Amino acid sequence: RGEARRGKSDWCGRMPVRHGRRRKTRTHVRSAEADDGEASEKVPRSFVVRRGKVPHGVRKLVLELRSAMLPHTAARLKERSTNSLKDYVSVAGKLGVSHLLMFSATDFGVYLRLARMPRGPTLSFRVAEYSLGSEIKALQRRPVAMTGQDLQDPPLLVLHQFGAASDQMRIMKATFEHMFPALDVRTVNLSRVRRVLLVEYDPETELVHLRHYKVIVQPVGLSRSLRKLVMRHKVPKLAAMQDISDFVQPDAAVYSSESEPEPPESAHVVLPQDMPGGPTRKKGAKNAIKLVEEGPRLSLQLLKIEDGLCGGAVLYHKHQEKSVGEVRATEEKIEQNKARRAASKAMQESAVASKKDKLSRKTQKNAERKRKRRDRDSVRSGGARNGYEAE
């Protein structure tokens, strides 16, 4: 008991006791980033916020997009109507935030700004269509719930049809790629790939479609009842069955109504490594990969690309084309604005430095005056004491 009170656990492994209270000592679990050996500074993080007044559906869209981008996003971020862009930029460096997704709404529609912090570029999209996860699951026959374990690792990013040679396509592809941490397909742990984020570009409509899926690995060649028994490890309900064969091999009518179609051959894979879930997920076992959409669903149209953070030179505009002279004039204007801001900043710094110098001189002068006053008072008190002793 004495050792337990000094913070040492006894041979039973019970919780240590300090100052008459039990104290937890093993409450911290290493994160996935620490297990991979990745530096926290290199992991891209994001803010998903809304600006101004937006419809109620856009508020839900912001929350669902945050959950889709977990765990490297601020899931409980609270916006205020008084928050400005500078507020997010000021805290982004301290928190290691690299991307900002900002939703806004006008009378003409909903818009999304995707910016790389702190210096840009910024991609402006018009949200052509969007669907919430609740709406998608309402149309599914058997929706699958997302668990907390599925959100512990970032989704696998899949880019499709971004091979065009235009500048806007290269910028858009690079921006989406750097929003999520890179994965090495040769060394990745398959048990941690639980979600897929598909970003597809349609060259005919010029829309960017974003889809969020959950990855399900299920054995091949089993009925739905046996598959549930193997995957969930729960005792089935056999009260309404006459024989075990009714459970193993149900009737054709029941099988057609209660089961799901077998995944196609293109979805069958041989697992290259062991995965948790029983003997059917061992290395070399044949399984089927199934994707279940979780939402949200977005269709975006690229409108503009700016060089800076929500400003700067316009690199691409869908509805406007500038000549070489107009582009040169815009660049000169931007350089003039930069020079003016730099001069104003230097003037402010010099003014602050002069004020600090003046304040320090005043402080030293007051300290010197107080020291002389103390010395004069001490001399006076010493003379008065000597006079009193002489009397």
mmCIF file of C-alpha atoms in Angstrom:
data_model
loop_
_atom_site.group_PDB
_atom_site.id
_atom_site.type_symbol
_atom_site.label_atom_id
_atom_site.label_comp_id
_atom_site.label_asym_id
_atom_site.label_seq_id
_atom_site.Cartn_x
_atom_site.Cartn_y
_atom_site.Cartn_z
ATOM 1 C CA ARG A 1 0.000 0.000 0.000
ATOM 2 C CA GLY A 2 2.898 2.318 0.661
ATOM 3 C CA GLU A 3 4.276 1.707 -2.808
ATOM 4 C CA ALA A 4 0.832 2.349 -4.316
ATOM 5 C CA ARG A 5 0.597 5.652 -2.453
ATOM 6 C CA ARG A 6 3.989 6.650 -3.870
ATOM 7 C CA GLY A 7 2.673 6.149 -7.412
ATOM 8 C CA LYS A 8 3.771 2.544 -8.053
ATOM 9 C CA SER A 9 1.293 -0.094 -9.107
ATOM 10 C CA ASP A 10 1.191 -3.340 -7.121
ATOM 11 C CA TRP A 11 1.627 -6.839 -8.502
ATOM 12 C CA CYS A 12 -2.076 -7.078 -9.391
ATOM 13 C CA GLY A 13 -1.737 -4.208 -11.871
ATOM 14 C CA ARG A 14 -4.281 -2.085 -10.065
ATOM 15 C CA MET A 15 -4.513 1.661 -10.604
ATOM 16 C CA PRO A 16 -1.903 3.595 -8.550
ATOM 17 C CA VAL A 17 -3.047 5.752 -5.659
ATOM 18 C CA ARG A 18 -1.596 9.167 -4.863
ATOM 19 C CA HIS A 19 -2.719 11.277 -1.898
ATOM 20 C CA GLY A 20 -5.659 8.974 -1.205
ATOM 21 C CA ARG A 21 -7.009 9.144 -4.787
ATOM 22 C CA ARG A 22 -6.692 6.816 -7.698
ATOM 23 C CA ARG A 23 -4.718 8.344 -10.543
ATOM 24 C CA LYS A 24 -4.827 7.214 -14.182
ATOM 25 C CA THR A 25 -1.424 6.748 -15.747
ATOM 26 C CA ARG A 26 -2.131 5.060 -19.123
ATOM 27 C CA THR A 27 -4.706 7.336 -20.704
ATOM 28 C CA HIS A 28 -2.824 8.472 -23.802
ATOM 29 C CA VAL A 29 -2.964 6.477 -27.023
ATOM 30 C CA ARG A 30 -0.483 7.089 -29.787
ATOM 31 C CA SER A 31 -2.023 8.670 -32.852
ATOM 32 C CA ALA A 32 -1.875 7.232 -36.331
ATOM 33 C CA GLU A 33 0.613 9.927 -37.342
ATOM 34 C CA ALA A 34 3.009 8.857 -34.599
ATOM 35 C CA ASP A 35 2.718 5.226 -35.655
ATOM 36 C CA ASP A 36 3.631 6.131 -39.227
ATOM 37 C CA GLY A 37 6.496 8.322 -38.127
ATOM 38 C CA GLU A 38 5.107 11.321 -39.966
ATOM 39 C CA ALA A 39 5.881 14.787 -38.744
ATOM 40 C CA SER A 40 2.777 16.630 -37.661
ATOM 41 C CA GLU A 41 3.931 19.714 -39.567
ATOM 42 C CA LYS A 42 3.811 17.860 -42.906
ATOM 43 C CA VAL A 43 0.265 16.543 -42.557
ATOM 44 C CA PRO A 44 -2.178 18.809 -44.436
ATOM 45 C CA ARG A 45 -4.979 20.170 -42.293
ATOM 46 C CA SER A 46 -8.043 22.151 -43.250
ATOM 47 C CA PHE A 47 -10.756 24.523 -42.109
ATOM 48 C CA VAL A 48 -14.281 24.091 -43.504
ATOM 49 C CA VAL A 49 -16.243 27.252 -42.730
ATOM 50 C CA ARG A 50 -19.130 29.346 -43.998
ATOM 51 C CA ARG A 51 -19.215 33.092 -44.573
ATOM 52 C CA GLY A 52 -22.276 35.262 -44.217
ATOM 53 C CA LYS A 53 -25.862 34.052 -44.318
ATOM 54 C CA VAL A 54 -26.282 30.649 -45.932
ATOM 55 C CA PRO A 55 -29.299 28.303 -46.231
ATOM 56 C CA HIS A 56 -29.898 25.626 -43.642
ATOM 57 C CA GLY A 57 -28.875 22.923 -46.117
ATOM 58 C CA VAL A 58 -25.473 24.552 -46.615
ATOM 59 C CA ARG A 59 -24.936 24.557 -42.837
ATOM 60 C CA LYS A 60 -25.502 20.787 -42.802
ATOM 61 C CA LEU A 61 -23.269 20.440 -45.861
ATOM 62 C CA VAL A 62 -20.417 22.140 -43.992
ATOM 63 C CA LEU A 63 -20.754 19.720 -41.062
ATOM 64 C CA GLU A 64 -20.890 16.640 -43.307
ATOM 65 C CA LEU A 65 -17.898 17.787 -45.347
ATOM 66 C CA ARG A 66 -15.943 18.197 -42.117
ATOM 67 C CA SER A 67 -16.725 14.610 -41.152
ATOM 68 C CA ALA A 68 -15.676 13.442 -44.621
ATOM 69 C CA MET A 69 -12.297 15.164 -44.236
ATOM 70 C CA LEU A 70 -11.588 13.841 -40.756
ATOM 71 C CA PRO A 71 -9.322 13.411 -38.877
ATOM 72 C CA HIS A 72 -7.176 16.305 -40.171
ATOM 73 C CA THR A 73 -9.811 19.031 -39.969
ATOM 74 C CA ALA A 74 -11.431 21.162 -37.283
ATOM 75 C CA ALA A 75 -14.648 19.214 -36.703
ATOM 76 C CA ARG A 76 -15.960 21.461 -33.895
ATOM 77 C CA LEU A 77 -14.986 24.816 -35.288
ATOM 78 C CA LYS A 78 -17.479 27.543 -34.344
ATOM 79 C CA GLU A 79 -17.836 30.412 -36.800
ATOM 80 C CA ARG A 80 -19.069 33.869 -35.915
ATOM 81 C CA SER A 81 -20.574 36.539 -38.091
ATOM 82 C CA THR A 82 -17.718 38.838 -37.109
ATOM 83 C CA ASN A 83 -14.965 36.436 -38.201
ATOM 84 C CA SER A 84 -12.904 37.684 -41.139
ATOM 85 C CA LEU A 85 -10.389 36.019 -43.394
ATOM 86 C CA LYS A 86 -7.522 37.449 -41.322
ATOM 87 C CA ASP A 87 -8.829 35.612 -38.249
ATOM 88 C CA TYR A 88 -8.471 32.236 -39.938
ATOM 89 C CA VAL A 89 -5.072 33.133 -41.410
ATOM 90 C CA SER A 90 -3.737 34.262 -38.019
ATOM 91 C CA VAL A 91 -4.479 30.920 -36.348
ATOM 92 C CA ALA A 92 -3.674 28.744 -39.366
ATOM 93 C CA GLY A 93 0.083 28.954 -38.871
ATOM 94 C CA LYS A 94 -0.081 27.995 -35.199
ATOM 95 C CA LEU A 95 -2.374 25.017 -35.850
ATOM 96 C CA GLY A 96 -0.636 23.854 -39.033
ATOM 97 C CA VAL A 97 -3.698 24.445 -41.237
ATOM 98 C CA SER A 98 -2.822 24.345 -44.926
ATOM 99 C CA HIS A 99 -6.206 24.617 -46.707
ATOM 100 C CA LEU A 100 -9.363 26.671 -46.280
ATOM 101 C CA LEU A 101 -12.758 25.653 -47.686
ATOM 102 C CA MET A 102 -15.164 28.566 -47.417
ATOM 103 C CA PHE A 103 -18.856 28.359 -48.392
ATOM 104 C CA SER A 104 -20.956 31.420 -49.149
ATOM 105 C CA ALA A 105 -24.353 32.075 -50.692
ATOM 106 C CA THR A 106 -25.911 34.863 -52.755
ATOM 107 C CA ASP A 107 -29.186 35.345 -54.599
ATOM 108 C CA PHE A 108 -27.660 33.553 -57.604
ATOM 109 C CA GLY A 109 -26.442 30.395 -55.862
ATOM 110 C CA VAL A 110 -23.956 28.755 -53.495
ATOM 111 C CA TYR A 111 -20.213 29.209 -53.937
ATOM 112 C CA LEU A 112 -17.102 27.492 -52.585
ATOM 113 C CA ARG A 113 -13.607 28.939 -52.253
ATOM 114 C CA LEU A 114 -10.764 26.458 -51.913
ATOM 115 C CA ALA A 115 -7.584 28.265 -50.839
ATOM 116 C CA ARG A 116 -4.073 27.169 -50.012
ATOM 117 C CA MET A 117 -2.907 28.963 -46.882
ATOM 118 C CA PRO A 118 -1.262 31.345 -46.300
ATOM 119 C CA ARG A 119 -0.290 32.605 -49.793
ATOM 120 C CA GLY A 120 -2.673 30.909 -52.209
ATOM 121 C CA PRO A 121 -3.660 30.020 -54.855
ATOM 122 C CA THR A 122 -7.434 30.274 -54.478
ATOM 123 C CA LEU A 123 -9.951 28.316 -56.553
ATOM 124 C CA SER A 124 -13.500 29.677 -56.756
ATOM 125 C CA PHE A 125 -16.277 27.205 -57.576
ATOM 126 C CA ARG A 126 -19.995 27.488 -58.100
ATOM 127 C CA VAL A 127 -21.869 24.673 -56.362
ATOM 128 C CA ALA A 128 -24.077 23.422 -59.186
ATOM 129 C CA GLU A 129 -25.657 20.631 -57.123
ATOM 130 C CA TYR A 130 -25.230 19.091 -53.704
ATOM 131 C CA SER A 131 -26.856 16.303 -51.727
ATOM 132 C CA LEU A 132 -26.587 15.585 -48.018
ATOM 133 C CA GLY A 133 -25.701 12.224 -46.560
ATOM 134 C CA SER A 134 -29.156 11.814 -45.039
ATOM 135 C CA GLU A 135 -30.736 12.227 -48.462
ATOM 136 C CA ILE A 136 -28.404 9.655 -50.007
ATOM 137 C CA LYS A 137 -29.028 7.094 -47.283
ATOM 138 C CA ALA A 138 -32.789 7.573 -47.618
ATOM 139 C CA LEU A 139 -32.539 6.165 -51.159
ATOM 140 C CA GLN A 140 -30.375 3.187 -50.198
ATOM 141 C CA ARG A 141 -31.950 -0.170 -49.497
ATOM 142 C CA ARG A 142 -29.529 -1.071 -46.713
ATOM 143 C CA PRO A 143 -27.558 2.008 -45.614
ATOM 144 C CA VAL A 144 -24.344 1.404 -43.723
ATOM 145 C CA ALA A 145 -23.575 3.588 -40.722
ATOM 146 C CA MET A 146 -20.185 5.247 -40.399
ATOM 147 C CA THR A 147 -18.381 4.320 -37.180
ATOM 148 C CA GLY A 148 -15.836 6.261 -35.205
ATOM 149 C CA GLN A 149 -13.111 3.832 -36.226
ATOM 150 C CA ASP A 150 -13.771 4.654 -39.884
ATOM 151 C CA LEU A 151 -13.022 8.315 -39.224
ATOM 152 C CA GLN A 152 -9.697 7.787 -37.459
ATOM 153 C CA ASP A 153 -7.762 7.689 -40.741
ATOM 154 C CA PRO A 154 -7.994 10.011 -43.754
ATOM 155 C CA PRO A 155 -9.846 8.801 -46.854
ATOM 156 C CA LEU A 156 -8.114 7.451 -49.935
ATOM 157 C CA LEU A 157 -8.157 10.192 -52.584
ATOM 158 C CA VAL A 158 -8.950 9.060 -56.129
ATOM 159 C CA LEU A 159 -8.646 11.573 -58.989
ATOM 160 C CA HIS A 160 -10.260 10.716 -62.324
ATOM 161 C CA GLN A 161 -9.939 12.460 -65.717
ATOM 162 C CA PHE A 162 -7.578 15.204 -64.568
ATOM 163 C CA GLY A 163 -5.038 14.486 -67.296
ATOM 164 C CA ALA A 164 -5.677 17.598 -69.413
ATOM 165 C CA ALA A 165 -2.641 19.770 -70.169
ATOM 166 C CA SER A 166 -4.275 23.119 -69.369
ATOM 167 C CA ASP A 167 -2.948 25.272 -66.556
ATOM 168 C CA GLN A 168 -6.233 25.353 -64.640
ATOM 169 C CA MET A 169 -6.420 21.531 -64.666
ATOM 170 C CA ARG A 170 -2.878 21.211 -63.311
ATOM 171 C CA ILE A 171 -3.571 23.732 -60.531
ATOM 172 C CA MET A 172 -6.867 22.053 -59.651
ATOM 173 C CA LYS A 173 -5.270 18.588 -59.580
ATOM 174 C CA ALA A 174 -2.357 19.738 -57.405
ATOM 175 C CA THR A 175 -4.734 21.488 -54.997
ATOM 176 C CA PHE A 176 -6.864 18.387 -54.476
ATOM 177 C CA GLU A 177 -3.793 16.156 -54.138
ATOM 178 C CA HIS A 178 -2.215 18.253 -51.380
ATOM 179 C CA MET A 179 -5.402 18.359 -49.280
ATOM 180 C CA PHE A 180 -4.762 14.837 -47.953
ATOM 181 C CA PRO A 181 -1.601 13.053 -46.790
ATOM 182 C CA ALA A 182 0.203 10.975 -49.382
ATOM 183 C CA LEU A 183 -0.026 7.181 -49.229
ATOM 184 C CA ASP A 184 2.544 4.659 -50.389
ATOM 185 C CA VAL A 185 0.659 1.779 -52.009
ATOM 186 C CA ARG A 186 3.564 -0.585 -51.330
ATOM 187 C CA THR A 187 3.670 -0.070 -47.572
ATOM 188 C CA VAL A 188 0.147 1.108 -46.684
ATOM 189 C CA ASN A 189 -1.817 -0.875 -44.106
ATOM 190 C CA LEU A 190 -5.019 -1.986 -45.851
ATOM 191 C CA SER A 191 -6.966 -2.164 -42.604
ATOM 192 C CA ARG A 192 -6.647 1.622 -42.325
ATOM 193 C CA VAL A 193 -8.085 2.316 -45.781
ATOM 194 C CA ARG A 194 -11.741 2.482 -44.775
ATOM 195 C CA ARG A 195 -13.004 5.362 -46.921
ATOM 196 C CA VAL A 196 -12.605 6.653 -50.471
ATOM 197 C CA LEU A 197 -13.008 10.238 -51.661
ATOM 198 C CA LEU A 198 -13.573 10.318 -55.412
ATOM 199 C CA VAL A 199 -12.968 13.571 -57.313
ATOM 200 C CA GLU A 200 -13.938 13.217 -60.974
ATOM 201 C CA TYR A 201 -13.854 15.809 -63.739
ATOM 202 C CA ASP A 202 -16.425 15.648 -66.520
ATOM 203 C CA PRO A 203 -14.978 17.291 -69.682
ATOM 204 C CA GLU A 204 -18.399 17.535 -71.359
ATOM 205 C CA THR A 205 -20.154 19.511 -68.618
ATOM 206 C CA GLU A 206 -16.907 20.940 -67.102
ATOM 207 C CA LEU A 207 -18.090 19.921 -63.632
ATOM 208 C CA VAL A 208 -16.056 18.447 -60.791
ATOM 209 C CA HIS A 209 -17.991 15.690 -59.005
ATOM 210 C CA LEU A 210 -17.062 14.825 -55.422
ATOM 211 C CA ARG A 211 -18.247 11.551 -53.851
ATOM 212 C CA HIS A 212 -17.551 10.012 -50.433
ATOM 213 C CA TYR A 213 -17.673 6.206 -50.013
ATOM 214 C CA LYS A 214 -17.148 3.654 -47.286
ATOM 215 C CA VAL A 215 -15.055 0.583 -48.144
ATOM 216 C CA ILE A 216 -16.546 -2.802 -47.246
ATOM 217 C CA VAL A 217 -14.574 -6.030 -47.627
ATOM 218 C CA GLN A 218 -16.786 -9.115 -47.736
ATOM 219 C CA PRO A 219 -16.110 -12.786 -48.544
ATOM 220 C CA VAL A 220 -17.094 -14.226 -51.921
ATOM 221 C CA GLY A 221 -19.453 -17.145 -52.541
ATOM 222 C CA LEU A 222 -21.503 -16.940 -49.347
ATOM 223 C CA SER A 223 -25.142 -16.136 -48.816
ATOM 224 C CA ARG A 224 -26.105 -13.044 -46.908
ATOM 225 C CA SER A 225 -26.884 -14.977 -43.729
ATOM 226 C CA LEU A 226 -23.518 -16.754 -43.732
ATOM 227 C CA ARG A 227 -21.721 -13.546 -44.648
ATOM 228 C CA LYS A 228 -23.277 -11.773 -41.668
ATOM 229 C CA LEU A 229 -22.286 -14.683 -39.418
ATOM 230 C CA VAL A 230 -18.669 -14.600 -40.626
ATOM 231 C CA MET A 231 -18.250 -10.817 -40.571
ATOM 232 C CA ARG A 232 -20.150 -9.881 -37.400
ATOM 233 C CA HIS A 233 -19.412 -12.959 -35.230
ATOM 234 C CA LYS A 234 -22.898 -12.872 -33.674
ATOM 235 C CA VAL A 235 -25.214 -15.755 -32.849
ATOM 236 C CA PRO A 236 -28.026 -15.778 -35.466
ATOM 237 C CA LYS A 237 -31.716 -16.039 -34.649
ATOM 238 C CA LEU A 238 -32.928 -19.551 -35.506
ATOM 239 C CA ALA A 239 -36.313 -19.495 -33.750
ATOM 240 C CA ALA A 240 -38.341 -19.286 -36.983
ATOM 241 C CA MET A 241 -36.361 -22.025 -38.770
ATOM 242 C CA GLN A 242 -37.076 -25.731 -38.829
ATOM 243 C CA ASP A 243 -33.559 -26.880 -39.632
ATOM 244 C CA ILE A 244 -30.041 -25.462 -39.886
ATOM 245 C CA SER A 245 -30.251 -25.941 -43.647
ATOM 246 C CA ASP A 246 -32.865 -23.153 -43.757
ATOM 247 C CA PHE A 247 -30.177 -20.836 -42.458
ATOM 248 C CA VAL A 248 -27.320 -22.116 -44.611
ATOM 249 C CA GLN A 249 -29.321 -22.550 -47.834
ATOM 250 C CA PRO A 250 -32.514 -20.468 -47.775
ATOM 251 C CA ASP A 251 -35.281 -20.881 -50.314
ATOM 252 C CA ALA A 252 -35.000 -19.200 -53.661
ATOM 253 C CA ALA A 253 -37.798 -16.725 -52.947
ATOM 254 C CA VAL A 254 -36.382 -15.775 -49.578
ATOM 255 C CA TYR A 255 -32.875 -15.624 -51.012
ATOM 256 C CA SER A 256 -33.895 -13.293 -53.810
ATOM 257 C CA SER A 257 -35.714 -10.901 -51.495
ATOM 258 C CA GLU A 258 -33.417 -10.927 -48.481
ATOM 259 C CA SER A 259 -29.976 -11.114 -50.069
ATOM 260 C CA GLU A 260 -27.927 -8.724 -52.138
ATOM 261 C CA PRO A 261 -26.541 -9.435 -55.602
ATOM 262 C CA GLU A 262 -23.081 -10.939 -55.766
ATOM 263 C CA PRO A 263 -20.402 -8.331 -56.601
ATOM 264 C CA PRO A 264 -19.021 -8.635 -60.161
ATOM 265 C CA GLU A 265 -15.775 -10.364 -60.967
ATOM 266 C CA SER A 266 -14.041 -7.013 -61.414
ATOM 267 C CA ALA A 267 -14.576 -6.333 -57.686
ATOM 268 C CA HIS A 268 -12.958 -9.609 -56.580
ATOM 269 C CA VAL A 269 -9.439 -9.261 -55.201
ATOM 270 C CA VAL A 270 -6.877 -11.431 -53.458
ATOM 271 C CA LEU A 271 -5.751 -9.818 -50.217
ATOM 272 C CA PRO A 272 -1.988 -9.125 -50.245
ATOM 273 C CA GLN A 273 -1.836 -8.896 -46.423
ATOM 274 C CA ASP A 274 -3.771 -9.894 -43.344
ATOM 275 C CA MET A 275 -6.743 -7.803 -42.306
ATOM 276 C CA PRO A 276 -8.789 -7.910 -39.083
ATOM 277 C CA GLY A 277 -12.091 -9.736 -39.378
ATOM 278 C CA GLY A 278 -11.532 -13.459 -39.160
ATOM 279 C CA PRO A 279 -10.070 -16.211 -41.357
ATOM 280 C CA THR A 280 -11.789 -14.926 -44.501
ATOM 281 C CA ARG A 281 -9.551 -11.845 -44.438
ATOM 282 C CA LYS A 282 -6.197 -13.552 -44.216
ATOM 283 C CA LYS A 283 -3.445 -13.060 -46.747
ATOM 284 C CA GLY A 284 -4.291 -14.800 -50.012
ATOM 285 C CA ALA A 285 -8.039 -15.033 -49.328
ATOM 286 C CA LYS A 286 -10.426 -13.972 -52.078
ATOM 287 C CA ASN A 287 -12.785 -11.159 -51.132
ATOM 288 C CA ALA A 288 -14.979 -8.601 -52.832
ATOM 289 C CA ILE A 289 -14.548 -4.843 -52.446
ATOM 290 C CA LYS A 290 -17.799 -2.923 -52.119
ATOM 291 C CA LEU A 291 -18.207 0.849 -51.965
ATOM 292 C CA VAL A 292 -21.214 2.331 -50.164
ATOM 293 C CA GLU A 293 -21.802 6.042 -50.658
ATOM 294 C CA GLU A 294 -21.972 7.988 -47.409
ATOM 295 C CA GLY A 295 -22.229 11.567 -48.628
ATOM 296 C CA PRO A 296 -22.079 14.429 -49.059
ATOM 297 C CA ARG A 297 -22.255 14.687 -52.835
ATOM 298 C CA LEU A 298 -21.021 17.816 -54.627
ATOM 299 C CA SER A 299 -20.958 19.019 -58.232
ATOM 300 C CA LEU A 300 -18.661 22.027 -58.663
ATOM 301 C CA GLN A 301 -18.000 24.358 -61.589
ATOM 302 C CA LEU A 302 -14.661 26.175 -61.671
ATOM 303 C CA LEU A 303 -15.110 29.919 -62.127
ATOM 304 C CA LYS A 304 -11.821 31.591 -61.240
ATOM 305 C CA ILE A 305 -8.279 30.910 -60.040
ATOM 306 C CA GLU A 306 -6.403 33.649 -58.179
ATOM 307 C CA ASP A 307 -2.692 33.710 -57.459
ATOM 308 C CA GLY A 308 -2.978 34.853 -53.843
ATOM 309 C CA LEU A 309 -5.194 34.122 -50.876
ATOM 310 C CA CYS A 310 -8.643 35.270 -52.037
ATOM 311 C CA GLY A 311 -6.940 37.917 -54.164
ATOM 312 C CA GLY A 312 -3.989 38.638 -56.409
ATOM 313 C CA ALA A 313 -3.550 38.093 -60.140
ATOM 314 C CA VAL A 314 -6.304 36.180 -61.904
ATOM 315 C CA LEU A 315 -4.743 33.088 -63.477
ATOM 316 C CA TYR A 316 -7.973 31.777 -64.981
ATOM 317 C CA HIS A 317 -11.500 33.076 -65.420
ATOM 318 C CA LYS A 318 -14.314 31.181 -67.045
ATOM 319 C CA HIS A 319 -16.323 34.166 -68.313
ATOM 320 C CA GLN A 320 -13.580 36.747 -68.945
ATOM 321 C CA GLU A 321 -10.533 36.779 -71.202
ATOM 322 C CA LYS A 322 -7.853 39.471 -70.982
ATOM 323 C CA SER A 323 -5.355 40.572 -73.575
ATOM 324 C CA VAL A 324 -1.618 40.672 -72.986
ATOM 325 C CA GLY A 325 -1.730 44.419 -72.316
ATOM 326 C CA GLU A 326 -4.521 44.055 -69.756
ATOM 327 C CA VAL A 327 -2.653 41.259 -68.007
ATOM 328 C CA ARG A 328 0.516 43.371 -67.884
ATOM 329 C CA ALA A 329 -1.431 46.351 -66.509
ATOM 330 C CA THR A 330 -2.998 44.157 -63.833
ATOM 331 C CA GLU A 331 0.411 42.815 -62.808
ATOM 332 C CA GLU A 332 1.838 46.337 -62.592
ATOM 333 C CA LYS A 333 -1.084 47.423 -60.445
ATOM 334 C CA ILE A 334 -0.542 44.454 -58.128
ATOM 335 C CA GLU A 335 3.159 45.292 -57.822
ATOM 336 C CA GLN A 336 2.324 48.911 -57.023
ATOM 337 C CA ASN A 337 -0.091 47.810 -54.331
ATOM 338 C CA LYS A 338 2.563 45.512 -52.861
ATOM 339 C CA ALA A 339 5.125 48.325 -52.848
ATOM 340 C CA ARG A 340 2.636 50.700 -51.229
ATOM 341 C CA ARG A 341 1.788 48.159 -48.531
ATOM 342 C CA ALA A 342 5.487 47.496 -47.920
ATOM 343 C CA ALA A 343 6.191 51.251 -47.587
ATOM 344 C CA SER A 344 3.240 51.673 -45.235
ATOM 345 C CA LYS A 345 4.424 48.726 -43.146
ATOM 346 C CA ALA A 346 7.962 50.137 -42.960
ATOM 347 C CA MET A 347 6.585 53.522 -41.909
ATOM 348 C CA GLN A 348 4.492 51.909 -39.192
ATOM 349 C CA GLU A 349 7.464 49.904 -37.941
ATOM 350 C CA SER A 350 9.652 53.016 -37.807
ATOM 351 C CA ALA A 351 6.920 54.899 -35.934
ATOM 352 C CA VAL A 352 6.559 52.059 -33.442
ATOM 353 C CA ALA A 353 10.340 51.893 -32.991
ATOM 354 C CA SER A 354 10.555 55.664 -32.373
ATOM 355 C CA LYS A 355 7.733 55.448 -29.823
ATOM 356 C CA LYS A 356 9.483 52.591 -28.037
ATOM 357 C CA ASP A 357 12.754 54.558 -28.013
ATOM 358 C CA LYS A 358 11.010 57.632 -26.659
ATOM 359 C CA LEU A 359 9.277 55.561 -23.986
ATOM 360 C CA SER A 360 12.551 53.896 -22.956
ATOM 361 C CA ARG A 361 14.296 57.295 -22.666
ATOM 362 C CA LYS A 362 11.431 58.616 -20.595
ATOM 363 C CA THR A 363 11.583 55.551 -18.356
ATOM 364 C CA GLN A 364 15.315 55.969 -17.856
ATOM 365 C CA LYS A 365 14.867 59.677 -17.096
ATOM 366 C CA ASN A 366 12.197 58.962 -14.497
ATOM 367 C CA ALA A 367 14.364 56.262 -12.930
ATOM 368 C CA GLU A 368 17.311 58.667 -12.760
ATOM 369 C CA ARG A 369 15.113 61.343 -11.173
ATOM 370 C CA LYS A 370 13.849 58.880 -8.566
ATOM 371 C CA ARG A 371 17.412 57.772 -7.784
ATOM 372 C CA LYS A 372 18.578 61.349 -7.258
ATOM 373 C CA ARG A 373 15.571 62.022 -5.055
ATOM 374 C CA ARG A 374 16.339 58.994 -2.914
ATOM 375 C CA ASP A 375 19.957 60.061 -2.561
ATOM 376 C CA ARG A 376 18.935 63.599 -1.588
ATOM 377 C CA ASP A 377 16.430 62.287 0.939
ATOM 378 C CA SER A 378 19.017 59.914 2.420
ATOM 379 C CA VAL A 379 21.539 62.785 2.757
ATOM 380 C CA ARG A 380 18.950 64.953 4.484
ATOM 381 C CA SER A 381 17.926 62.216 6.873
ATOM 382 C CA GLY A 382 21.597 61.497 7.658
ATOM 383 C CA GLY A 383 22.349 65.180 8.390
ATOM 384 C CA ALA A 384 19.312 65.512 10.629
ATOM 385 C CA ARG A 385 20.359 62.409 12.561
ATOM 386 C CA ASN A 386 23.910 63.747 13.071
ATOM 387 C CA GLY A 387 22.539 67.090 14.304
ATOM 388 C CA TYR A 388 20.281 65.365 16.762
ATOM 389 C CA GLU A 389 23.199 63.323 18.159
ATOM 390 C CA ALA A 390 25.324 66.493 18.513
ATOM 391 C CA GLU A 391 22.595 68.168 20.562
#
